[in-house]
Amino acid sequence: MAKSPRRAVITDASGLPDKPYFKIGEAARLCGVKPYVLRYWETEFKSVKPQKTRSQQRLYRKRDVELLLKIRHLLYDKRFTIEGARSRLRELGHDEGPVPVPKPAASDVSPETLRKIKQGLADLIRICAD
């Protein structure tokens, strides 16, 4: 049985395949991590912003994959923390401000309702203690 010939992958100077976009599985394989790691890095590093198709499939550009490789190197090889890697990327000229923390939702519960809940819980604790 003859083996089917494998297609040669043409790469550029950086060693990445010579194509404009990479799906998340391809980018993950090139970086040596699982796809969920790339999705997590998107939440931690502002510079990681893949384009998305209409069906919300992530498409990473070559420069995105190069940035992911830098992040992987900082986290896995140099043993930086996430914050340390952010700082280092900032030094290298990437837009890495602090990750915004979502504000808690405004409460629509009145102070009177909260007082009644607190009293009810205190009564429940007293009943259970008896």
N, CA, C and O atoms as a Tinker XYZ file with bonds, in Angstrom:
   520  protein
     1  N      0.842000   -1.178000    0.000000    73     2
     2  CA     0.000000    0.000000    0.000000    64     1     3
     3  C      0.886000    1.240000    0.000000    63     2     4     5
     4  O      1.750000    1.378000    0.866000    81     3
     5  N      0.691000    2.119000   -0.934000    73     3     6
     6  CA     1.523000    3.313000   -1.069000    64     5     7
     7  C      1.038000    4.391000   -0.114000    63     6     8     9
     8  O     -0.162000    4.560000    0.103000    81     7
     9  N      1.990000    5.113000    0.449000    73     7    10
    10  CA     1.647000    6.220000    1.330000    64     9    11
    11  C      1.266000    7.413000    0.488000    63    10    12    13
    12  O      1.838000    7.662000   -0.573000    81    11
    13  N      0.289000    8.142000    0.982000    73    11    14
    14  CA    -0.086000    9.358000    0.267000    64    13    15
    15  C      0.940000   10.434000    0.592000    63    14    16    17
    16  O      1.372000   10.553000    1.739000    81    15
    17  N      1.326000   11.204000   -0.388000    73    15    18
    18  CA     2.339000   12.235000   -0.142000    64    17    19
    19  C      1.779000   13.321000    0.771000    63    18    20    21
    20  O      0.635000   13.749000    0.617000    81    19
    21  N      2.591000   13.754000    1.713000    73    19    22
    22  CA     2.177000   14.838000    2.610000    64    21    23
    23  C      2.481000   16.156000    1.925000    63    22    24    25
    24  O      3.507000   16.322000    1.264000    81    23
    25  N      1.565000   17.077000    2.102000    73    23    26
    26  CA     1.809000   18.400000    1.540000    64    25    27
    27  C      2.844000   19.120000    2.384000    63    26    28    29
    28  O      2.780000   19.111000    3.613000    81    27
    29  N      3.779000   19.729000    1.722000    73    27    30
    30  CA     4.790000   20.506000    2.438000    64    29    31
    31  C      4.149000   21.799000    2.932000    63    30    32    33
    32  O      3.418000   22.464000    2.198000    81    31
    33  N      4.430000   22.140000    4.166000    73    31    34
    34  CA     3.907000   23.380000    4.723000    64    33    35
    35  C      4.943000   24.459000    4.496000    63    34    36    37
    36  O      6.067000   24.373000    4.992000    81    35
    37  N      4.564000   25.461000    3.754000    73    35    38
    38  CA     5.464000   26.563000    3.461000    64    37    39
    39  C      5.454000   27.501000    4.660000    63    38    40    41
    40  O      4.395000   27.935000    5.114000    81    39
    41  N      6.639000   27.809000    5.167000    73    39    42
    42  CA     6.723000   28.686000    6.323000    64    41    43
    43  C      7.483000   29.945000    5.958000    63    42    44    45
    44  O      8.219000   29.988000    4.972000    81    43
    45  N      7.286000   30.975000    6.781000    73    43    46
    46  CA     8.028000   32.215000    6.564000    64    45    47
    47  C      9.242000   32.232000    7.485000    63    46    48    49
    48  O      9.579000   31.211000    8.085000    81    47
    49  N      9.896000   33.374000    7.599000    73    47    50
    50  CA    11.115000   33.479000    8.402000    64    49    51
    51  C     10.872000   33.189000    9.878000    63    50    52    53
    52  O     11.780000   32.734000   10.574000    81    51
    53  N      9.659000   33.445000   10.364000    73    51    54
    54  CA     9.367000   33.208000   11.784000    64    53    55
    55  C      9.085000   31.733000   12.074000    63    54    56    57
    56  O      8.962000   31.337000   13.233000    81    55
    57  N      8.983000   30.932000   11.032000    73    55    58
    58  CA     8.701000   29.513000   11.225000    64    57    59
    59  C      7.218000   29.193000   11.228000    63    58    60    61
    60  O      6.834000   28.029000   11.339000    81    59
    61  N      6.381000   30.212000   11.107000    73    59    62
    62  CA     4.929000   29.996000   11.052000    64    61    63
    63  C      4.513000   29.711000    9.615000    63    62    64    65
    64  O      5.134000   30.215000    8.679000    81    63
    65  N      3.472000   28.911000    9.431000    73    63    66
    66  CA     2.979000   28.680000    8.070000    64    65    67
    67  C      2.647000   30.006000    7.386000    63    66    68    69
    68  O      2.168000   30.942000    8.027000    81    67
    69  N      2.901000   30.075000    6.101000    73    67    70
    70  CA     2.707000   31.302000    5.341000    64    69    71
    71  C      1.243000   31.433000    4.916000    63    70    72    73
    72  O      0.886000   31.142000    3.774000    81    71
    73  N      0.412000   31.871000    5.845000    73    71    74
    74  CA    -1.007000   32.107000    5.567000    64    73    75
    75  C     -1.476000   33.254000    6.437000    63    74    76    77
    76  O     -0.904000   33.495000    7.500000    81    75
    77  N     -2.505000   33.964000    6.006000    73    75    78
    78  CA    -2.904000   35.174000    6.748000    64    77    79
    79  C     -3.655000   34.906000    8.056000    63    78    80    81
    80  O     -3.524000   35.679000    9.004000    81    79
    81  N     -4.436000   33.829000    8.124000    73    79    82
    82  CA    -5.255000   33.572000    9.306000    64    81    83
    83  C     -5.104000   32.132000    9.787000    63    82    84    85
    84  O     -4.841000   31.214000    9.009000    81    83
    85  N     -5.280000   31.970000   11.094000    73    83    86
    86  CA    -5.220000   30.651000   11.713000    64    85    87
    87  C     -6.456000   30.471000   12.583000    63    86    88    89
    88  O     -6.822000   31.371000   13.338000    81    87
    89  N     -7.097000   29.320000   12.481000    73    87    90
    90  CA    -8.207000   29.005000   13.376000    64    89    91
    91  C     -7.626000   28.721000   14.750000    63    90    92    93
    92  O     -6.420000   28.513000   14.885000    81    91
    93  N     -8.475000   28.711000   15.772000    73    91    94
    94  CA    -7.994000   28.567000   17.141000    64    93    95
    95  C     -7.239000   27.253000   17.350000    63    94    96    97
    96  O     -6.256000   27.219000   18.091000    81    95
    97  N     -7.683000   26.176000   16.709000    73    95    98
    98  CA    -6.986000   24.899000   16.856000    64    97    99
    99  C     -5.584000   24.946000   16.282000    63    98   100   101
   100  O     -4.645000   24.400000   16.862000    81    99
   101  N     -5.447000   25.610000   15.128000    73    99   102
   102  CA    -4.126000   25.744000   14.506000    64   101   103
   103  C     -3.213000   26.617000   15.364000    63   102   104   105
   104  O     -2.047000   26.286000   15.579000    81   103
   105  N     -3.752000   27.735000   15.851000    73   103   106
   106  CA    -2.961000   28.638000   16.690000    64   105   107
   107  C     -2.539000   27.932000   17.976000    63   106   108   109
   108  O     -1.403000   28.085000   18.426000    81   107
   109  N     -3.437000   27.171000   18.560000    73   107   110
   110  CA    -3.123000   26.443000   19.792000    64   109   111
   111  C     -2.023000   25.413000   19.534000    63   110   112   113
   112  O     -1.099000   25.272000   20.335000    81   111
   113  N     -2.122000   24.704000   18.429000    73   111   114
   114  CA    -1.113000   23.694000   18.092000    64   113   115
   115  C      0.250000   24.349000   17.877000    63   114   116   117
   116  O      1.266000   23.833000   18.341000    81   115
   117  N      0.275000   25.475000   17.180000    73   115   118
   118  CA     1.533000   26.181000   16.951000    64   117   119
   119  C      2.153000   26.679000   18.255000    63   118   120   121
   120  O      3.376000   26.741000   18.384000    81   119
   121  N      1.308000   27.031000   19.216000    73   119   122
   122  CA     1.792000   27.533000   20.506000    64   121   123
   123  C      2.037000   26.419000   21.514000    63   122   124   125
   124  O      2.635000   26.649000   22.564000    81   123
   125  N      1.582000   25.226000   21.201000    73   123   126
   126  CA     1.790000   24.108000   22.111000    64   125   127
   127  C      0.894000   24.148000   23.339000    63   126   128   129
   128  O      1.280000   23.679000   24.410000    81   127
   129  N     -0.303000   24.707000   23.184000    73   127   130
   130  CA    -1.269000   24.765000   24.287000    64   129   131
   131  C     -2.626000   24.313000   23.776000    63   130   132   133
   132  O     -2.807000   24.111000   22.575000    81   131
   133  N     -3.576000   24.154000   24.681000    73   131   134
   134  CA    -4.947000   23.788000   24.313000    64   133   135
   135  C     -5.715000   25.054000   23.930000    63   134   136   137
   136  O     -5.368000   26.144000   24.384000    81   135
   137  N     -6.757000   24.924000   23.099000    73   135   138
   138  CA    -7.527000   26.107000   22.704000    64   137   139
   139  C     -8.118000   26.897000   23.880000    63   138   140   141
   140  O     -8.220000   28.121000   23.807000    81   139
   141  N     -8.507000   26.210000   24.958000    73   139   142
   142  CA    -9.085000   26.945000   26.082000    64   141   143
   143  C     -8.059000   27.883000   26.721000    63   142   144   145
   144  O     -8.433000   28.894000   27.316000    81   143
   145  N     -6.777000   27.557000   26.602000    73   143   146
   146  CA    -5.726000   28.430000   27.137000    64   145   147
   147  C     -5.698000   29.737000   26.345000    63   146   148   149
   148  O     -5.552000   30.813000   26.926000    81   147
   149  N     -5.837000   29.647000   25.030000    73   147   150
   150  CA    -5.856000   30.868000   24.212000    64   149   151
   151  C     -7.075000   31.716000   24.560000    63   150   152   153
   152  O     -6.979000   32.941000   24.634000    81   151
   153  N     -8.220000   31.071000   24.773000    73   151   154
   154  CA    -9.417000   31.834000   25.149000    64   153   155
   155  C     -9.206000   32.524000   26.501000    63   154   156   157
   156  O     -9.648000   33.657000   26.697000    81   155
   157  N     -8.532000   31.844000   27.429000    73   155   158
   158  CA    -8.235000   32.452000   28.725000    64   157   159
   159  C     -7.286000   33.633000   28.554000    63   158   160   161
   160  O     -7.492000   34.692000   29.149000    81   159
   161  N     -6.257000   33.453000   27.749000    73   159   162
   162  CA    -5.312000   34.550000   27.530000    64   161   163
   163  C     -6.007000   35.772000   26.947000    63   162   164   165
   164  O     -5.602000   36.900000   27.230000    81   163
   165  N     -7.043000   35.575000   26.142000    73   163   166
   166  CA    -7.803000   36.710000   25.601000    64   165   167
   167  C     -8.400000   37.544000   26.723000    63   166   168   169
   168  O     -8.504000   38.765000   26.603000    81   167
   169  N     -8.794000   36.891000   27.819000    73   167   170
   170  CA    -9.388000   37.626000   28.937000    64   169   171
   171  C     -8.325000   38.331000   29.770000    63   170   172   173
   172  O     -8.633000   39.307000   30.454000    81   171
   173  N     -7.095000   37.864000   29.730000    73   171   174
   174  CA    -6.035000   38.405000   30.573000    64   173   175
   175  C     -5.131000   39.412000   29.862000    63   174   176   177
   176  O     -4.537000   40.270000   30.514000    81   175
   177  N     -5.021000   39.321000   28.552000    73   175   178
   178  CA    -4.124000   40.190000   27.798000    64   177   179
   179  C     -4.938000   40.976000   26.769000    63   178   180   181
   180  O     -5.524000   40.395000   25.856000    81   179
   181  N     -4.968000   42.311000   26.926000    73   179   182
   182  CA    -5.762000   43.147000   26.029000    64   181   183
   183  C     -5.280000   43.080000   24.587000    63   182   184   185
   184  O     -6.073000   43.261000   23.663000    81   183
   185  N     -3.999000   42.824000   24.382000    73   183   186
   186  CA    -3.440000   42.799000   23.033000    64   185   187
   187  C     -3.906000   41.598000   22.221000    63   186   188   189
   188  O     -3.828000   41.612000   20.992000    81   187
   189  N     -4.392000   40.559000   22.898000    73   187   190
   190  CA    -4.844000   39.355000   22.190000    64   189   191
   191  C     -6.306000   39.556000   21.821000    63   190   192   193
   192  O     -7.200000   39.363000   22.645000    81   191
   193  N     -6.535000   39.943000   20.584000    73   191   194
   194  CA    -7.886000   40.214000   20.090000    64   193   195
   195  C     -8.052000   39.572000   18.712000    63   194   196   197
   196  O     -7.894000   40.255000   17.700000    81   195
   197  N     -8.367000   38.278000   18.651000    73   195   198
   198  CA    -8.551000   37.677000   17.333000    64   197   199
   199  C     -9.817000   38.216000   16.676000    63   198   200   201
   200  O    -10.765000   38.619000   17.351000    81   199
   201  N     -9.811000   38.212000   15.369000    73   199   202
   202  CA   -11.025000   38.567000   14.642000    64   201   203
   203  C    -11.996000   37.411000   14.774000    63   202   204   205
   204  O    -11.589000   36.276000   15.023000    81   203
   205  N    -13.273000   37.694000   14.606000    73   203   206
   206  CA   -14.264000   36.626000   14.673000    64   205   207
   207  C    -15.122000   36.655000   13.419000    63   206   208   209
   208  O    -15.440000   37.714000   12.879000    81   207
   209  N    -15.485000   35.460000   12.974000    73   207   210
   210  CA   -16.358000   35.351000   11.812000    64   209   211
   211  C    -17.794000   35.587000   12.255000    63   210   212   213
   212  O    -18.057000   35.787000   13.441000    81   211
   213  N    -18.712000   35.565000   11.314000    73   211   214
   214  CA   -20.134000   35.719000   11.664000    64   213   215
   215  C    -20.597000   34.649000   12.631000    63   214   216   217
   216  O    -21.475000   34.891000   13.459000    81   215
   217  N    -20.011000   33.470000   12.530000    73   215   218
   218  CA   -20.389000   32.366000   13.417000    64   217   219
   219  C    -19.553000   32.374000   14.700000    63   218   220   221
   220  O    -19.535000   31.389000   15.437000    81   219
   221  N    -18.857000   33.497000   14.965000    73   219   222
   222  CA   -18.057000   33.694000   16.182000    64   221   223
   223  C    -16.829000   32.781000   16.270000    63   222   224   225
   224  O    -16.305000   32.556000   17.361000    81   223
   225  N    -16.374000   32.262000   15.149000    73   223   226
   226  CA   -15.159000   31.458000   15.134000    64   225   227
   227  C    -13.959000   32.404000   15.147000    63   226   228   229
   228  O    -13.912000   33.362000   14.377000    81   227
   229  N    -13.001000   32.136000   16.013000    73   227   230
   230  CA   -11.836000   32.999000   16.143000    64   229   231
   231  C    -10.871000   32.781000   14.982000    63   230   232   233
   232  O    -10.597000   31.650000   14.580000    81   231
   233  N    -10.366000   33.895000   14.456000    73   231   234
   234  CA    -9.349000   33.854000   13.418000    64   233   235
   235  C     -8.173000   34.704000   13.885000    63   234   236   237
   236  O     -8.289000   35.921000   14.033000    81   235
   237  N     -7.046000   34.047000   14.114000    73   235   238
   238  CA    -5.840000   34.728000   14.574000    64   237   239
   239  C     -4.973000   35.099000   13.380000    63   238   240   241
   240  O     -4.717000   34.267000   12.511000    81   239
   241  N     -4.521000   36.352000   13.338000    73   239   242
   242  CA    -3.575000   36.782000   12.317000    64   241   243
   243  C     -2.185000   36.291000   12.707000    63   242   244   245
   244  O     -1.955000   35.863000   13.838000    81   243
   245  N     -1.276000   36.359000   11.760000    73   243   246
   246  CA     0.090000   35.898000   12.023000    64   245   247
   247  C      0.697000   36.666000   13.196000    63   246   248   249
   248  O      1.363000   36.071000   14.044000    81   247
   249  N      0.475000   37.979000   13.252000    73   247   250
   250  CA     1.043000   38.761000   14.363000    64   249   251
   251  C      0.400000   38.378000   15.698000    63   250   252   253
   252  O      1.045000   38.468000   16.742000    81   251
   253  N     -0.884000   37.947000   15.669000    73   251   254
   254  CA    -1.530000   37.460000   16.891000    64   253   255
   255  C     -0.828000   36.199000   17.389000    63   254   256   257
   256  O     -0.571000   36.053000   18.584000    81   255
   257  N     -0.521000   35.289000   16.463000    73   255   258
   258  CA     0.148000   34.043000   16.837000    64   257   259
   259  C      1.553000   34.339000   17.354000    63   258   260   261
   260  O      2.009000   33.696000   18.300000    81   259
   261  N      2.239000   35.298000   16.750000    73   259   262
   262  CA     3.567000   35.679000   17.239000    64   261   263
   263  C      3.476000   36.227000   18.661000    63   262   264   265
   264  O      4.328000   35.930000   19.498000    81   263
   265  N      2.438000   37.032000   18.938000    73   263   266
   266  CA     2.224000   37.549000   20.290000    64   265   267
   267  C      1.909000   36.410000   21.255000    63   266   268   269
   268  O      2.411000   36.391000   22.379000    81   267
   269  N      1.087000   35.471000   20.826000    73   267   270
   270  CA     0.769000   34.318000   21.676000    64   269   271
   271  C      2.031000   33.515000   22.003000    63   270   272   273
   272  O      2.184000   33.016000   23.118000    81   271
   273  N      2.920000   33.396000   21.038000    73   271   274
   274  CA     4.179000   32.693000   21.282000    64   273   275
   275  C      5.042000   33.445000   22.307000    63   274   276   277
   276  O      5.716000   32.823000   23.128000    81   275
   277  N      5.019000   34.799000   22.256000    73   275   278
   278  CA     5.744000   35.593000   23.254000    64   277   279
   279  C      5.142000   35.365000   24.640000    63   278   280   281
   280  O      5.860000   35.181000   25.623000    81   279
   281  N      3.807000   35.380000   24.698000    73   279   282
   282  CA     3.124000   35.172000   25.982000    64   281   283
   283  C      3.459000   33.795000   26.532000    63   282   284   285
   284  O      3.752000   33.643000   27.718000    81   283
   285  N      3.413000   32.795000   25.663000    73   283   286
   286  CA     3.729000   31.433000   26.099000    64   285   287
   287  C      5.166000   31.362000   26.635000    63   286   288   289
   288  O      5.424000   30.736000   27.663000    81   287
   289  N      6.091000   32.009000   25.928000    73   287   290
   290  CA     7.487000   32.015000   26.357000    64   289   291
   291  C      7.627000   32.665000   27.739000    63   290   292   293
   292  O      8.327000   32.146000   28.608000    81   291
   293  N      6.951000   33.810000   27.933000    73   291   294
   294  CA     7.043000   34.502000   29.215000    64   293   295
   295  C      6.442000   33.670000   30.349000    63   294   296   297
   296  O      7.016000   33.590000   31.435000    81   295
   297  N      5.291000   33.054000   30.095000    73   295   298
   298  CA     4.601000   32.309000   31.149000    64   297   299
   299  C      5.226000   30.945000   31.414000    63   298   300   301
   300  O      5.390000   30.559000   32.572000    81   299
   301  N      5.574000   30.214000   30.370000    73   299   302
   302  CA     6.007000   28.829000   30.533000    64   301   303
   303  C      7.525000   28.677000   30.660000    63   302   304   305
   304  O      8.010000   27.874000   31.457000    81   303
   305  N      8.263000   29.451000   29.872000    73   303   306
   306  CA     9.722000   29.313000   29.891000    64   305   307
   307  C     10.372000   30.223000   30.933000    63   306   308   309
   308  O     11.227000   29.786000   31.703000    81   307
   309  N      9.959000   31.488000   30.950000    73   307   310
   310  CA    10.538000   32.460000   31.884000    64   309   311
   311  C      9.837000   32.447000   33.242000    63   310   312   313
   312  O     10.309000   33.080000   34.186000    81   311
   313  N      8.722000   31.738000   33.348000    73   311   314
   314  CA     7.973000   31.561000   34.607000    64   313   315
   315  C      7.423000   32.871000   35.170000    63   314   316   317
   316  O      7.362000   33.051000   36.386000    81   315
   317  N      7.021000   33.790000   34.279000    73   315   318
   318  CA     6.397000   35.032000   34.707000    64   317   319
   319  C      4.991000   34.728000   35.202000    63   318   320   321
   320  O      4.378000   33.743000   34.790000    81   319
   321  N      4.483000   35.585000   36.093000    73   319   322
   322  CA     3.065000   35.537000   36.435000    64   321   323
   323  C      2.309000   36.244000   35.312000    63   322   324   325
   324  O      2.920000   36.863000   34.441000    81   323
   325  N      0.993000   36.151000   35.334000    73   323   326
   326  CA     0.187000   36.863000   34.326000    64   325   327
   327  C      0.496000   38.356000   34.397000    63   326   328   329
   328  O      0.733000   38.989000   33.368000    81   327
   329  N      0.494000   38.921000   35.601000    73   327   330
   330  CA     0.770000   40.350000   35.759000    64   329   331
   331  C      2.182000   40.693000   35.305000    63   330   332   333
   332  O      2.394000   41.731000   34.676000    81   331
   333  N      3.143000   39.843000   35.612000    73   331   334
   334  CA     4.509000   40.073000   35.171000    64   333   335
   335  C      4.629000   40.028000   33.656000    63   334   336   337
   336  O      5.347000   40.833000   33.064000    81   335
   337  N      3.933000   39.095000   33.031000    73   335   338
   338  CA     3.944000   39.006000   31.568000    64   337   339
   339  C      3.298000   40.243000   30.961000    63   338   340   341
   340  O      3.772000   40.757000   29.948000    81   339
   341  N      2.207000   40.729000   31.577000    73   339   342
   342  CA     1.563000   41.961000   31.105000    64   341   343
   343  C      2.550000   43.126000   31.159000    63   342   344   345
   344  O      2.658000   43.908000   30.215000    81   343
   345  N      3.265000   43.229000   32.275000    73   343   346
   346  CA     4.246000   44.319000   32.427000    64   345   347
   347  C      5.339000   44.216000   31.368000    63   346   348   349
   348  O      5.728000   45.218000   30.769000    81   347
   349  N      5.824000   43.018000   31.144000    73   347   350
   350  CA     6.890000   42.821000   30.144000    64   349   351
   351  C      6.392000   43.171000   28.746000    63   350   352   353
   352  O      7.117000   43.788000   27.965000    81   351
   353  N      5.166000   42.783000   28.427000    73   351   354
   354  CA     4.603000   43.117000   27.112000    64   353   355
   355  C      4.434000   44.627000   26.974000    63   354   356   357
   356  O      4.629000   45.184000   25.894000    81   355
   357  N      4.071000   45.283000   28.072000    73   355   358
   358  CA     3.949000   46.742000   28.061000    64   357   359
   359  C      5.310000   47.358000   27.740000    63   358   360   361
   360  O      5.396000   48.305000   26.957000    81   359
   361  N      6.380000   46.819000   28.347000    73   359   362
   362  CA     7.740000   47.301000   28.069000    64   361   363
   363  C      8.102000   47.094000   26.600000    63   362   364   365
   364  O      8.846000   47.888000   26.025000    81   363
   365  N      7.581000   46.034000   25.998000    73   363   366
   366  CA     7.878000   45.731000   24.602000    64   365   367
   367  C      6.989000   46.515000   23.633000    63   366   368   369
   368  O      7.104000   46.354000   22.418000    81   367
   369  N      6.096000   47.372000   24.173000    73   367   370
   370  CA     5.287000   48.234000   23.322000    64   369   371
   371  C      3.893000   47.733000   23.024000    63   370   372   373
   372  O      3.215000   48.290000   22.160000    81   371
   373  N      3.447000   46.703000   23.707000    73   371   374
   374  CA     2.080000   46.229000   23.504000    64   373   375
   375  C      1.148000   46.963000   24.455000    63   374   376   377
   376  O      1.547000   47.346000   25.555000    81   375
   377  N     -0.087000   47.158000   24.031000    73   375   378
   378  CA    -1.088000   47.871000   24.822000    64   377   379
   379  C     -1.640000   46.947000   25.900000    63   378   380   381
   380  O     -2.657000   46.281000   25.702000    81   379
   381  N     -0.963000   46.913000   27.037000    73   379   382
   382  CA    -1.362000   46.013000   28.116000    64   381   383
   383  C     -1.657000   46.782000   29.387000    63   382   384   385
   384  O     -0.850000   46.787000   30.316000    81   383
   385  N     -2.798000   47.424000   29.430000    73   383   386
   386  CA    -3.220000   48.058000   30.667000    64   385   387
   387  C     -3.814000   47.005000   31.580000    63   386   388   389
   388  O     -3.905000   45.836000   31.204000    81   387
   389  N     -4.215000   47.400000   32.759000    73   387   390
   390  CA    -4.838000   46.420000   33.646000    64   389   391
   391  C     -6.153000   45.919000   33.041000    63   390   392   393
   392  O     -6.872000   46.667000   32.380000    81   391
   393  N     -6.444000   44.663000   33.278000    73   391   394
   394  CA    -7.688000   44.089000   32.774000    64   393   395
   395  C     -8.836000   44.705000   33.557000    63   394   396   397
   396  O     -8.834000   44.652000   34.787000    81   395
   397  N     -9.819000   45.290000   32.874000    73   395   398
   398  CA   -10.910000   45.937000   33.598000    64   397   399
   399  C    -11.741000   44.919000   34.393000    63   398   400   401
   400  O    -12.119000   43.859000   33.894000    81   399
   401  N    -12.003000   45.287000   35.633000    73   399   402
   402  CA   -12.840000   44.442000   36.480000    64   401   403
   403  C    -14.269000   44.947000   36.354000    63   402   404   405
   404  O    -14.523000   46.133000   36.566000    81   403
   405  N    -15.216000   44.057000   36.010000    73   403   406
   406  CA   -16.589000   44.524000   35.854000    64   405   407
   407  C    -17.143000   45.045000   37.174000    63   406   408   409
   408  O    -16.892000   44.476000   38.236000    81   407
   409  N    -17.902000   46.138000   37.090000    73   407   410
   410  CA   -18.514000   46.708000   38.283000    64   409   411
   411  C    -19.680000   45.825000   38.717000    63   410   412   413
   412  O    -20.382000   45.257000   37.880000    81   411
   413  N    -19.882000   45.713000   40.026000    73   411   414
   414  CA   -21.033000   44.931000   40.473000    64   413   415
   415  C    -22.329000   45.602000   40.039000    63   414   416   417
   416  O    -22.415000   46.827000   39.943000    81   415
   417  N    -23.321000   44.781000   39.785000    73   415   418
   418  CA   -24.611000   45.299000   39.342000    64   417   419
   419  C    -25.240000   46.113000   40.468000    63   418   420   421
   420  O    -25.121000   45.771000   41.644000    81   419
   421  N    -25.903000   47.185000   40.088000    73   419   422
   422  CA   -26.583000   48.017000   41.071000    64   421   423
   423  C    -27.746000   47.233000   41.681000    63   422   424   425
   424  O    -28.474000   46.525000   40.986000    81   423
   425  N    -27.896000   47.377000   42.972000    73   423   426
   426  CA   -28.941000   46.650000   43.681000    64   425   427
   427  C    -30.247000   47.425000   43.605000    63   426   428   429
   428  O    -30.285000   48.630000   43.851000    81   427
   429  N    -31.312000   46.719000   43.262000    73   427   430
   430  CA   -32.639000   47.332000   43.222000    64   429   431
   431  C    -33.414000   47.052000   44.503000    63   430   432   433
   432  O    -34.604000   47.351000   44.596000    81   431
   433  N    -32.726000   46.472000   45.496000    73   431   434
   434  CA   -33.382000   46.125000   46.749000    64   433   435
   435  C    -33.304000   47.324000   47.684000    63   434   436   437
   436  O    -32.237000   47.908000   47.875000    81   435
   437  N    -34.444000   47.681000   48.263000    73   435   438
   438  CA   -34.489000   48.838000   49.155000    64   437   439
   439  C    -33.844000   48.510000   50.492000    63   438   440   441
   440  O    -33.785000   47.346000   50.887000    81   439
   441  N    -33.365000   49.525000   51.185000    73   439   442
   442  CA   -32.786000   49.301000   52.513000    64   441   443
   443  C    -33.784000   48.652000   53.483000    63   442   444   445
   444  O    -33.396000   47.854000   54.336000    81   443
   445  N    -35.048000   48.994000   53.349000    73   443   446
   446  CA   -36.080000   48.405000   54.218000    64   445   447
   447  C    -36.195000   46.902000   53.981000    63   446   448   449
   448  O    -36.333000   46.132000   54.931000    81   447
   449  N    -36.138000   46.482000   52.712000    73   447   450
   450  CA   -36.202000   45.052000   52.385000    64   449   451
   451  C    -34.978000   44.333000   52.940000    63   450   452   453
   452  O    -35.094000   43.231000   53.475000    81   451
   453  N    -33.814000   44.948000   52.815000    73   451   454
   454  CA   -32.597000   44.346000   53.353000    64   453   455
   455  C    -32.675000   44.205000   54.879000    63   454   456   457
   456  O    -32.213000   43.209000   55.437000    81   455
   457  N    -33.262000   45.204000   55.551000    73   455   458
   458  CA   -33.424000   45.134000   57.005000    64   457   459
   459  C    -34.326000   43.981000   57.387000    63   458   460   461
   460  O    -34.045000   43.267000   58.350000    81   459
   461  N    -35.422000   43.783000   56.638000    73   459   462
   462  CA   -36.347000   42.683000   56.915000    64   461   463
   463  C    -35.677000   41.321000   56.686000    63   462   464   465
   464  O    -35.900000   40.382000   57.450000    81   463
   465  N    -34.862000   41.218000   55.639000    73   463   466
   466  CA   -34.140000   39.962000   55.365000    64   465   467
   467  C    -33.167000   39.670000   56.500000    63   466   468   469
   468  O    -33.063000   38.539000   56.974000    81   467
   469  N    -32.465000   40.702000   56.922000    73   467   470
   470  CA   -31.496000   40.537000   58.013000    64   469   471
   471  C    -32.200000   40.084000   59.288000    63   470   472   473
   472  O    -31.704000   39.199000   59.986000    81   471
   473  N    -33.346000   40.678000   59.598000    73   471   474
   474  CA   -34.104000   40.297000   60.792000    64   473   475
   475  C    -34.602000   38.868000   60.676000    63   474   476   477
   476  O    -34.557000   38.110000   61.645000    81   475
   477  N    -35.074000   38.499000   59.497000    73   475   478
   478  CA   -35.555000   37.139000   59.284000    64   477   479
   479  C    -34.434000   36.119000   59.466000    63   478   480   481
   480  O    -34.649000   35.064000   60.063000    81   479
   481  N    -33.245000   36.423000   58.959000    73   479   482
   482  CA   -32.106000   35.511000   59.133000    64   481   483
   483  C    -31.709000   35.404000   60.606000    63   482   484   485
   484  O    -31.379000   34.321000   61.091000    81   483
   485  N    -31.744000   36.530000   61.306000    73   483   486
   486  CA   -31.418000   36.505000   62.736000    64   485   487
   487  C    -32.424000   35.640000   63.487000    63   486   488   489
   488  O    -32.040000   34.872000   64.369000    81   487
   489  N    -33.718000   35.757000   63.144000    73   487   490
   490  CA   -34.757000   34.934000   63.781000    64   489   491
   491  C    -34.523000   33.453000   63.479000    63   490   492   493
   492  O    -34.671000   32.610000   64.363000    81   491
   493  N    -34.156000   33.133000   62.231000    73   491   494
   494  CA   -33.907000   31.751000   61.829000    64   493   495
   495  C    -32.725000   31.159000   62.610000    63   494   496   497
   496  O    -32.775000   30.014000   63.059000    81   495
   497  N    -31.664000   31.959000   62.763000    73   495   498
   498  CA   -30.495000   31.508000   63.508000    64   497   499
   499  C    -30.887000   31.233000   64.960000    63   498   500   501
   500  O    -30.456000   30.235000   65.539000    81   499
   501  N    -31.704000   32.114000   65.554000    73   499   502
   502  CA   -32.147000   31.930000   66.940000    64   501   503
   503  C    -32.966000   30.669000   67.090000    63   502   504   505
   504  O    -32.794000   29.929000   68.059000    81   503
   505  N    -33.872000   30.407000   66.130000    73   503   506
   506  CA   -34.720000   29.201000   66.170000    64   505   507
   507  C    -33.845000   27.938000   66.065000    63   506   508   509
   508  O    -34.062000   26.966000   66.790000    81   507
   509  N    -32.869000   27.962000   65.168000    73   507   510
   510  CA   -32.005000   26.787000   64.981000    64   509   511
   511  C    -31.138000   26.534000   66.212000    63   510   512   513
   512  O    -30.820000   25.387000   66.527000    81   511
   513  N    -30.759000   27.602000   66.902000    73   511   514
   514  CA   -29.905000   27.465000   68.089000    64   513   515
   515  C    -30.664000   26.882000   69.278000    63   514   516   517
   516  O    -30.057000   26.288000   70.168000    81   515
   517  N    -31.996000   27.048000   69.300000    73   515   518
   518  CA   -32.823000   26.540000   70.415000    64   517   519
   519  C    -32.984000   25.068000   70.392000    63   518   520
   520  O    -33.649000   24.506000   71.262000    81   519
